[in-house]
Short mmCIF file of C-alpha atoms in Angstrom, two decimals:
data_model
loop_
_atom_site.label_atom_id
_atom_site.label_comp_id
_atom_site.label_asym_id
_atom_site.label_seq_id
_atom_site.Cartn_x
_atom_site.Cartn_y
_atom_site.Cartn_z
CA UNK G 20 159.87 167.45 81.22
CA UNK G 21 156.11 167.20 81.61
CA UNK G 22 156.34 163.42 81.90
CA UNK G 23 158.67 163.77 84.88
CA UNK G 24 156.35 166.24 86.56
CA UNK G 25 153.35 163.96 86.01
CA UNK G 26 155.22 160.93 87.32
CA UNK G 27 156.41 162.85 90.34
CA UNK G 28 152.88 164.11 91.00
CA UNK G 29 151.54 160.55 90.79
CA UNK G 30 154.17 159.27 93.19
CA UNK G 31 153.32 162.04 95.66
CA UNK G 32 149.58 161.23 95.44
CA UNK G 33 150.28 157.56 96.07
CA UNK G 34 151.86 158.48 99.39
CA UNK G 35 148.97 160.69 100.57
CA UNK G 36 146.88 159.39 103.47
CA UNK G 37 143.27 160.00 102.45
CA UNK G 38 142.09 159.80 106.06
CA UNK G 39 143.53 163.22 106.83
CA UNK G 40 141.11 164.76 104.32
CA UNK G 41 138.05 162.82 105.48
CA UNK G 42 136.68 165.83 107.33
CA UNK G 43 136.39 167.72 104.03
CA UNK G 44 133.55 165.54 102.80
CA UNK G 45 132.22 164.26 106.13
CA UNK G 46 128.59 165.02 106.94
CA UNK G 47 128.69 168.42 108.58
CA UNK G 48 124.96 168.42 109.24
CA UNK G 49 122.19 170.55 107.76
CA UNK G 50 121.72 174.12 108.87
CA UNK G 51 118.53 174.99 110.70
CA UNK G 52 117.71 178.44 112.10
CA UNK G 53 116.30 176.83 115.27
CA UNK G 54 117.02 173.65 117.17
CA UNK G 55 114.77 170.87 115.87
CA UNK G 56 113.61 167.89 117.92
CA UNK G 57 110.60 165.59 117.84
CA UNK G 58 108.70 168.05 120.02
CA UNK G 59 109.56 170.88 117.62
CA UNK G 60 108.44 168.84 114.61
CA UNK G 61 105.08 168.16 116.24
CA UNK G 62 104.52 171.92 116.67
CA UNK G 63 104.94 172.40 112.91
CA UNK G 64 101.42 171.97 111.58
CA UNK G 65 102.33 170.37 108.24
CA UNK G 66 104.84 167.90 109.68
CA UNK G 67 102.55 167.00 112.55
CA UNK G 68 99.65 166.48 110.14
CA UNK G 69 101.74 164.24 107.87
CA UNK G 70 102.88 162.12 110.82
CA UNK G 71 99.36 161.87 112.22
CA UNK G 72 97.87 160.98 108.82
CA UNK G 73 100.32 158.13 108.20
CA UNK G 74 100.12 156.80 111.77
CA UNK G 75 96.33 156.98 111.81
CA UNK G 76 96.06 155.21 108.45
CA UNK G 77 98.21 152.29 109.60
CA UNK G 78 96.56 151.99 113.02
CA UNK G 79 93.10 151.89 111.46
CA UNK G 80 93.90 148.91 109.22
CA UNK G 81 92.90 145.47 110.55
CA UNK G 82 95.99 143.39 111.37
CA UNK G 83 95.58 139.61 111.10
CA UNK G 84 97.66 136.48 111.47
CA UNK G 85 97.38 134.25 108.40
CA UNK G 86 98.43 130.63 108.01
CA UNK G 87 99.83 129.61 104.66
CA UNK G 88 99.24 126.09 103.35
CA UNK G 89 100.50 125.84 99.81
CA UNK G 90 98.71 128.50 97.81
CA UNK G 91 95.86 128.74 100.34
CA UNK G 92 95.96 131.42 103.06
CA UNK G 93 93.53 131.24 105.94
CA UNK G 94 93.18 133.60 108.93
CA UNK G 95 94.36 132.17 112.24
CA UNK G 96 91.43 132.02 114.64
CA UNK G 97 91.94 132.96 117.38
CA UNK G 98 94.75 135.32 116.43
CA UNK G 99 98.04 135.05 118.40
CA UNK G 100 98.38 137.43 121.38
CA UNK G 101 101.11 139.43 119.61
CA UNK G 102 98.64 140.29 116.85
CA UNK G 103 95.42 140.47 118.85
CA UNK G 104 96.77 142.40 121.86
CA UNK G 105 100.50 143.21 121.55
CA UNK G 106 100.41 145.35 124.70
CA UNK G 107 98.71 145.03 128.06
CA UNK G 108 98.62 148.82 128.45
CA UNK G 109 96.95 149.96 125.22
CA UNK G 110 94.77 148.52 122.47
CA UNK G 111 96.18 147.19 119.22
CA UNK G 112 95.34 150.32 117.21
CA UNK G 113 97.01 152.60 119.77
CA UNK G 114 100.07 150.31 119.80
CA UNK G 115 100.32 150.55 116.00
CA UNK G 116 99.95 154.35 116.17
CA UNK G 117 102.77 154.56 118.74
CA UNK G 118 104.91 152.29 116.57
CA UNK G 119 104.38 154.44 113.49
CA UNK G 120 104.97 157.70 115.36
CA UNK G 121 108.33 156.38 116.60
CA UNK G 122 109.33 155.34 113.07
CA UNK G 123 108.27 158.68 111.59
CA UNK G 124 110.01 160.86 114.19
CA UNK G 125 113.00 159.04 115.69
CA UNK G 126 113.35 156.58 112.80
CA UNK G 127 113.44 153.61 115.19
CA UNK G 128 110.92 151.83 117.39
CA UNK G 129 112.01 150.06 120.58
CA UNK G 130 109.97 147.83 122.83
CA UNK G 131 110.42 145.85 126.02
CA UNK G 132 109.58 142.16 125.51
CA UNK G 133 107.56 141.40 128.63
CA UNK G 134 106.13 138.00 127.72
CA UNK G 135 107.08 134.98 125.63
CA UNK G 136 104.73 132.43 124.11
CA UNK G 137 104.87 129.38 121.88
CA UNK G 138 108.35 128.49 120.70
CA UNK G 139 109.91 131.03 123.07
CA UNK G 140 108.74 133.80 120.73
CA UNK G 141 107.68 137.23 122.05
CA UNK G 142 103.95 137.50 122.67
CA UNK G 143 103.77 140.94 124.32
CA UNK G 144 105.87 144.05 123.65
CA UNK G 145 105.58 147.36 125.51
CA UNK G 146 106.88 150.16 123.30
CA UNK G 147 109.39 152.63 124.75
CA UNK G 148 109.84 156.32 124.11
CA UNK G 149 112.75 156.26 121.61
CA UNK G 150 114.20 159.42 123.15
CA UNK G 151 115.04 157.36 126.26
CA UNK G 152 117.09 154.89 124.18
CA UNK G 153 120.55 156.40 123.76
CA UNK G 154 124.14 155.51 122.85
CA UNK G 155 123.10 153.18 120.04
CA UNK G 156 126.09 151.17 118.90
CA UNK G 157 127.51 147.80 117.86
CA UNK G 158 129.50 145.85 120.47
CA UNK G 159 131.27 142.74 119.12
CA UNK G 160 128.66 142.47 116.39
CA UNK G 161 125.71 142.80 118.80
CA UNK G 162 123.38 145.86 118.58
CA UNK G 163 123.57 147.54 121.99
CA UNK G 164 121.84 150.57 123.46
CA UNK G 165 121.49 152.35 126.77
CA UNK G 166 118.16 152.78 128.53
CA UNK G 167 117.70 154.54 131.87
CA UNK G 168 119.74 152.58 134.38
CA UNK G 169 121.00 149.79 132.13
CA UNK G 170 122.86 148.72 129.00
CA UNK G 171 120.71 146.45 126.83
CA UNK G 172 121.21 144.18 123.85
CA UNK G 173 118.61 144.00 121.11
CA UNK G 174 116.51 140.91 120.38
CA UNK G 175 117.40 138.05 119.77
CA UNK G 176 120.49 138.71 121.90
CA UNK G 177 118.45 140.43 124.60
CA UNK G 178 114.91 141.36 125.60
CA UNK G 179 114.71 144.71 123.79
CA UNK G 180 112.84 144.57 120.46
CA UNK G 181 113.86 146.96 117.69
CA UNK G 182 112.28 147.93 114.38
CA UNK G 183 114.21 150.38 112.17
CA UNK G 184 112.53 152.81 109.79
CA UNK G 185 113.36 153.41 106.15
CA UNK G 186 116.54 155.49 106.53
CA UNK G 187 118.97 152.71 107.48
CA UNK G 188 122.53 153.32 106.38
CA UNK G 189 124.72 150.43 105.27
CA UNK G 190 126.74 148.94 108.13
CA UNK G 191 124.26 149.88 110.88
CA UNK G 192 121.05 148.31 112.17
CA UNK G 193 119.78 151.70 113.34
CA UNK G 194 117.92 154.15 111.13
CA UNK G 195 118.41 157.90 110.83
CA UNK G 196 115.79 160.20 112.27
CA UNK G 197 113.37 161.55 109.64
CA UNK G 198 112.93 164.67 111.76
CA UNK G 199 116.66 165.36 111.69
CA UNK G 200 116.77 164.79 107.95
CA UNK G 201 113.96 167.31 107.54
CA UNK G 202 115.24 169.76 110.13
CA UNK G 203 116.08 172.47 107.58
CA UNK G 204 112.47 172.49 106.36
CA UNK G 205 110.97 172.24 109.83
CA UNK G 206 113.39 174.75 111.36
CA UNK G 207 112.76 177.35 108.65
CA UNK G 208 108.99 177.02 108.98
CA UNK G 209 109.07 177.24 112.79
CA UNK G 210 111.45 180.22 112.71
CA UNK G 211 109.27 182.07 110.18
CA UNK G 212 106.14 181.38 112.21
CA UNK G 213 107.73 182.57 115.46
CA UNK G 214 109.17 185.69 113.80
CA UNK G 215 105.77 186.56 112.35
CA UNK G 216 104.09 186.06 115.72
CA UNK G 217 106.68 188.22 117.51
CA UNK G 218 106.47 190.84 114.77
CA UNK G 219 102.83 191.44 115.63
CA UNK G 220 103.07 190.63 119.33
CA UNK G 221 106.16 192.34 120.72
CA UNK G 222 108.32 193.13 117.72
CA UNK G 223 110.65 196.14 117.75
CA UNK G 224 108.52 198.37 115.53
CA UNK G 225 106.08 201.18 116.37
CA UNK G 226 102.41 200.75 115.65
CA UNK G 227 102.08 204.34 114.39
CA UNK G 228 104.09 207.52 113.83
CA UNK G 229 102.97 210.95 115.09
CA UNK G 230 104.49 213.86 113.18
CA UNK G 231 104.29 217.57 114.04
CA UNK G 232 104.55 220.67 111.90
CA UNK G 233 106.46 222.39 114.70
CA UNK G 234 109.45 221.38 116.73
CA UNK G 235 108.47 219.60 119.94
CA UNK G 236 110.38 219.49 123.16
CA UNK G 237 111.05 216.05 124.69
CA UNK G 238 108.41 216.76 127.34
CA UNK G 239 105.79 217.66 124.72
CA UNK G 240 106.59 214.58 122.62
CA UNK G 241 106.31 212.33 125.67
CA UNK G 242 103.03 213.92 126.67
CA UNK G 243 101.50 213.46 123.19
CA UNK G 244 102.64 209.84 123.13
CA UNK G 245 101.09 209.06 126.50
CA UNK G 246 97.85 210.82 125.58
CA UNK G 247 97.59 208.82 122.36
CA UNK G 248 98.32 205.56 124.17
CA UNK G 249 95.59 206.30 126.74
CA UNK G 250 93.12 207.04 123.97
CA UNK G 251 93.83 203.93 121.90
CA UNK G 252 94.93 201.24 124.32
CA UNK G 253 92.27 198.69 125.23
CA UNK G 254 89.38 200.38 123.36
CA UNK G 255 88.33 201.41 119.90
CA UNK G 256 87.23 204.98 120.71
CA UNK G 257 88.34 207.75 118.35
CA UNK G 258 91.44 209.69 119.34
CA UNK G 259 91.47 213.50 119.27
CA UNK G 260 94.75 215.19 118.47
CA UNK G 261 95.71 218.85 118.33
CA UNK G 262 96.37 221.04 115.33
CA UNK G 263 99.63 220.46 113.51
CA UNK G 264 99.80 216.78 114.47
CA UNK G 265 99.43 213.89 112.04
CA UNK G 266 99.09 210.22 112.94
CA UNK G 267 100.23 207.62 110.39
CA UNK G 268 99.62 203.96 111.32
CA UNK G 269 102.27 201.56 110.07
CA UNK G 270 100.62 199.11 107.71
CA UNK G 271 102.42 195.83 107.04
CA UNK G 272 101.79 193.66 104.02
CA UNK G 273 100.49 190.33 105.39
CA UNK G 274 102.45 188.46 102.71
CA UNK G 275 105.64 190.01 104.10
CA UNK G 276 104.85 189.77 107.80
CA UNK G 277 103.51 186.20 107.79
CA UNK G 278 105.92 184.85 105.19
CA UNK G 279 103.06 183.10 103.46
CA UNK G 280 105.13 181.91 100.52
CA UNK G 281 107.85 180.47 102.75
CA UNK G 282 105.35 178.71 104.97
CA UNK G 283 103.48 177.31 101.96
CA UNK G 284 106.75 176.03 100.51
CA UNK G 285 107.60 174.39 103.85
CA UNK G 286 104.22 172.66 103.80
CA UNK G 287 104.84 171.32 100.29
CA UNK G 288 108.32 170.12 101.30
CA UNK G 289 106.90 168.35 104.35
CA UNK G 290 104.38 166.53 102.18
CA UNK G 291 107.12 165.47 99.76
CA UNK G 292 109.36 164.32 102.57
CA UNK G 293 106.75 162.18 104.33
CA UNK G 294 105.07 161.24 101.02
CA UNK G 295 101.63 162.43 101.99
CA UNK G 296 99.35 164.04 99.37
CA UNK G 297 98.80 167.72 100.33
CA UNK G 298 95.05 167.29 100.04
CA UNK G 299 95.13 164.76 102.88
CA UNK G 300 96.42 167.41 105.29
CA UNK G 301 94.12 170.10 103.84
CA UNK G 302 97.00 171.97 102.18
CA UNK G 303 97.02 173.72 98.81
CA UNK G 304 100.00 173.39 96.49
CA UNK G 305 101.34 175.88 94.00
CA UNK G 306 100.95 175.26 90.29
CA UNK G 307 98.89 172.44 88.83
CA UNK G 308 97.49 169.93 91.27
CA UNK G 309 97.31 166.19 90.70
CA UNK G 310 93.72 165.05 90.25
CA UNK G 311 92.18 161.59 90.20
CA UNK G 312 89.10 160.27 88.47
CA UNK G 313 87.54 159.22 91.77
CA UNK G 314 88.20 158.63 95.43
CA UNK G 315 89.24 155.02 94.83
CA UNK G 316 92.15 156.04 92.61
CA UNK G 317 93.32 158.62 95.13
CA UNK G 318 93.22 156.04 97.93
CA UNK G 319 95.06 153.50 95.78
CA UNK G 320 97.82 156.02 94.98
CA UNK G 321 98.13 156.91 98.68
CA UNK G 322 98.30 153.22 99.66
CA UNK G 323 100.87 152.39 96.99
CA UNK G 324 103.22 155.35 97.32
CA UNK G 325 102.78 156.42 100.96
CA UNK G 326 101.70 153.48 103.11
CA UNK G 327 102.93 150.31 101.42
CA UNK G 328 106.56 150.62 102.52
CA UNK G 329 105.55 151.05 106.17
CA UNK G 330 103.03 148.20 106.02
CA UNK G 331 105.53 145.75 104.53
CA UNK G 332 108.18 146.69 107.09
CA UNK G 333 105.83 146.12 110.04
CA UNK G 334 104.46 142.89 108.55
CA UNK G 335 107.94 141.41 108.11
CA UNK G 336 109.01 142.42 111.61
CA UNK G 337 105.96 140.84 113.26
CA UNK G 338 106.11 137.74 111.04
CA UNK G 339 109.57 136.95 112.41
CA UNK G 340 107.98 136.74 115.87
CA UNK G 341 105.20 134.32 114.85
CA UNK G 342 105.48 130.52 114.68
CA UNK G 343 105.73 129.13 111.16
CA UNK G 344 103.82 128.96 108.85
CA UNK G 345 101.96 131.97 110.26
CA UNK G 346 102.63 135.49 109.06
CA UNK G 347 101.27 138.96 109.83
CA UNK G 348 99.13 140.66 107.22
CA UNK G 349 97.34 144.02 107.07
CA UNK G 350 93.93 143.94 105.41
CA UNK G 351 94.51 146.54 102.70
CA UNK G 352 91.03 146.03 101.27
CA UNK G 353 89.61 147.69 104.38
CA UNK G 354 91.33 150.91 103.30
CA UNK G 355 90.36 150.69 99.65
CA UNK G 356 86.64 151.14 100.19
CA UNK G 357 85.38 152.48 96.90
CA UNK G 358 82.53 154.93 96.47
CA UNK G 359 79.02 153.38 96.40
CA UNK G 360 78.65 153.47 92.60
CA UNK G 361 82.03 151.84 91.93
CA UNK G 362 81.50 149.30 94.70
CA UNK G 363 78.10 148.35 93.27
CA UNK G 364 79.59 147.77 89.80
CA UNK G 365 82.34 145.55 91.23
CA UNK G 366 79.89 143.53 93.30
CA UNK G 367 77.55 143.07 90.35
CA UNK G 368 80.42 141.87 88.14
CA UNK G 369 81.63 139.40 90.75
CA UNK G 370 78.14 138.02 91.30
CA UNK G 371 77.74 137.45 87.57
CA UNK G 372 81.17 135.75 87.43
CA UNK G 373 80.20 133.66 90.48
CA UNK G 374 83.24 134.77 92.51
CA UNK G 375 81.14 136.24 95.32
CA UNK G 376 77.97 135.39 97.22
CA UNK G 377 74.95 137.57 97.85
CA UNK G 378 75.48 137.32 101.60
CA UNK G 379 79.09 138.48 101.20
CA UNK G 380 77.81 141.53 99.36
CA UNK G 381 75.30 142.20 102.14
CA UNK G 382 78.07 141.82 104.73
CA UNK G 383 80.12 144.47 102.93
CA UNK G 384 77.15 146.80 103.17
CA UNK G 385 76.59 145.96 106.87
CA UNK G 386 73.25 144.33 106.10
CA UNK G 387 71.76 141.15 107.52
CA UNK G 388 72.24 137.96 105.43
CA UNK G 389 69.51 136.20 103.50
CA UNK G 390 68.88 132.44 103.66
CA UNK G 391 71.46 129.66 103.24
CA UNK G 392 70.83 129.45 99.49
CA UNK G 393 72.51 132.87 99.20
CA UNK G 394 75.78 131.49 100.58
CA UNK G 395 76.61 129.97 97.19
CA UNK G 396 78.58 132.03 94.63
CA UNK G 397 76.46 133.95 92.18
CA UNK G 398 72.78 134.83 92.25
CA UNK G 399 70.48 131.86 93.01
CA UNK G 400 67.81 131.09 90.46
CA UNK G 401 64.33 132.17 91.56
CA UNK G 402 62.20 129.43 93.06
CA UNK G 403 59.53 127.98 90.74
CA UNK G 404 56.09 129.29 91.61
CA UNK G 405 53.62 126.50 92.56
CA UNK G 406 51.10 125.55 89.83
CA UNK G 407 47.39 126.11 90.41
CA UNK G 408 45.67 122.88 91.37
CA UNK G 409 42.53 122.29 89.21
CA UNK G 410 39.32 121.98 91.12
#
């Protein structure tokens, strides 16, 4: 009996069209108490600080073009226009900041290719506001988008350059928006902040309660209220009230009214989401904090876990636009500037191992070079003092 039921149930399941139940597990979106956009995210202090910290870190790193010949890598001098001055409107560091901000908010960066150079490769790209790039889709296998007044195909099919961020789903060249993925955190923090501000500004609660030992008529109550408002509004003079009246100000616990715990939690979540150490946005975390032996270790952890993914993605994207065998490379050593004591120990060790010159050490310290003999690795032997000539 049970075998027949099981077989019949299996047969019925085999005939079920799964597509009719797709809506049950489809992405219904994440709830947010307020509408969240890029502009909203930038009003949230923690999210804005994380975005600014990452974008500023990348834009401050020197970006070079390097030519590879076997195992030897040499900087290209002069650097190609795409590396030296990718935009005619802004400097290279501003261009990199705009690029990072687009990746960290919209999830995608788009740019108009306005000039081509050697090998018909792009040599100048003017970045676009990603909010103006809409209706992103695939048409016959070609990534296609809409910009104001036109339908455009992405490079190399068209003249619109595209760099996706890290949230790229399989089957699509476009990335998800980090802001939309974090909208529950951002929305909750913004809603709590606005509620706290309205609570103190124009919330529906009285600032004080006046009680009377006797029954008051509506006219008397209104008169007392107006008199107290006149005495307290706009000045800090003492108020005089009659006998039988008692004034009780309504005191609100700041932890309740400002939602400190919720806002602190939202800050911690923002740091986790954008992978920025809380200390770098001047935020405190609950519980034990992660400490490092020195500044160098903290910078190395930040570079490895927060920046490296973005740096590699930008390097690969720009390398595809350079003639071979050139490739784009960020100078990570410029970020990992150790403290003076650690730097001195490293320099001393390298001089003793003859892997560095004295003039290279002086260049790192922004000091003028010595003579040509200090261009050789290691520390030159002291010159022999002249012997006294006998009279």
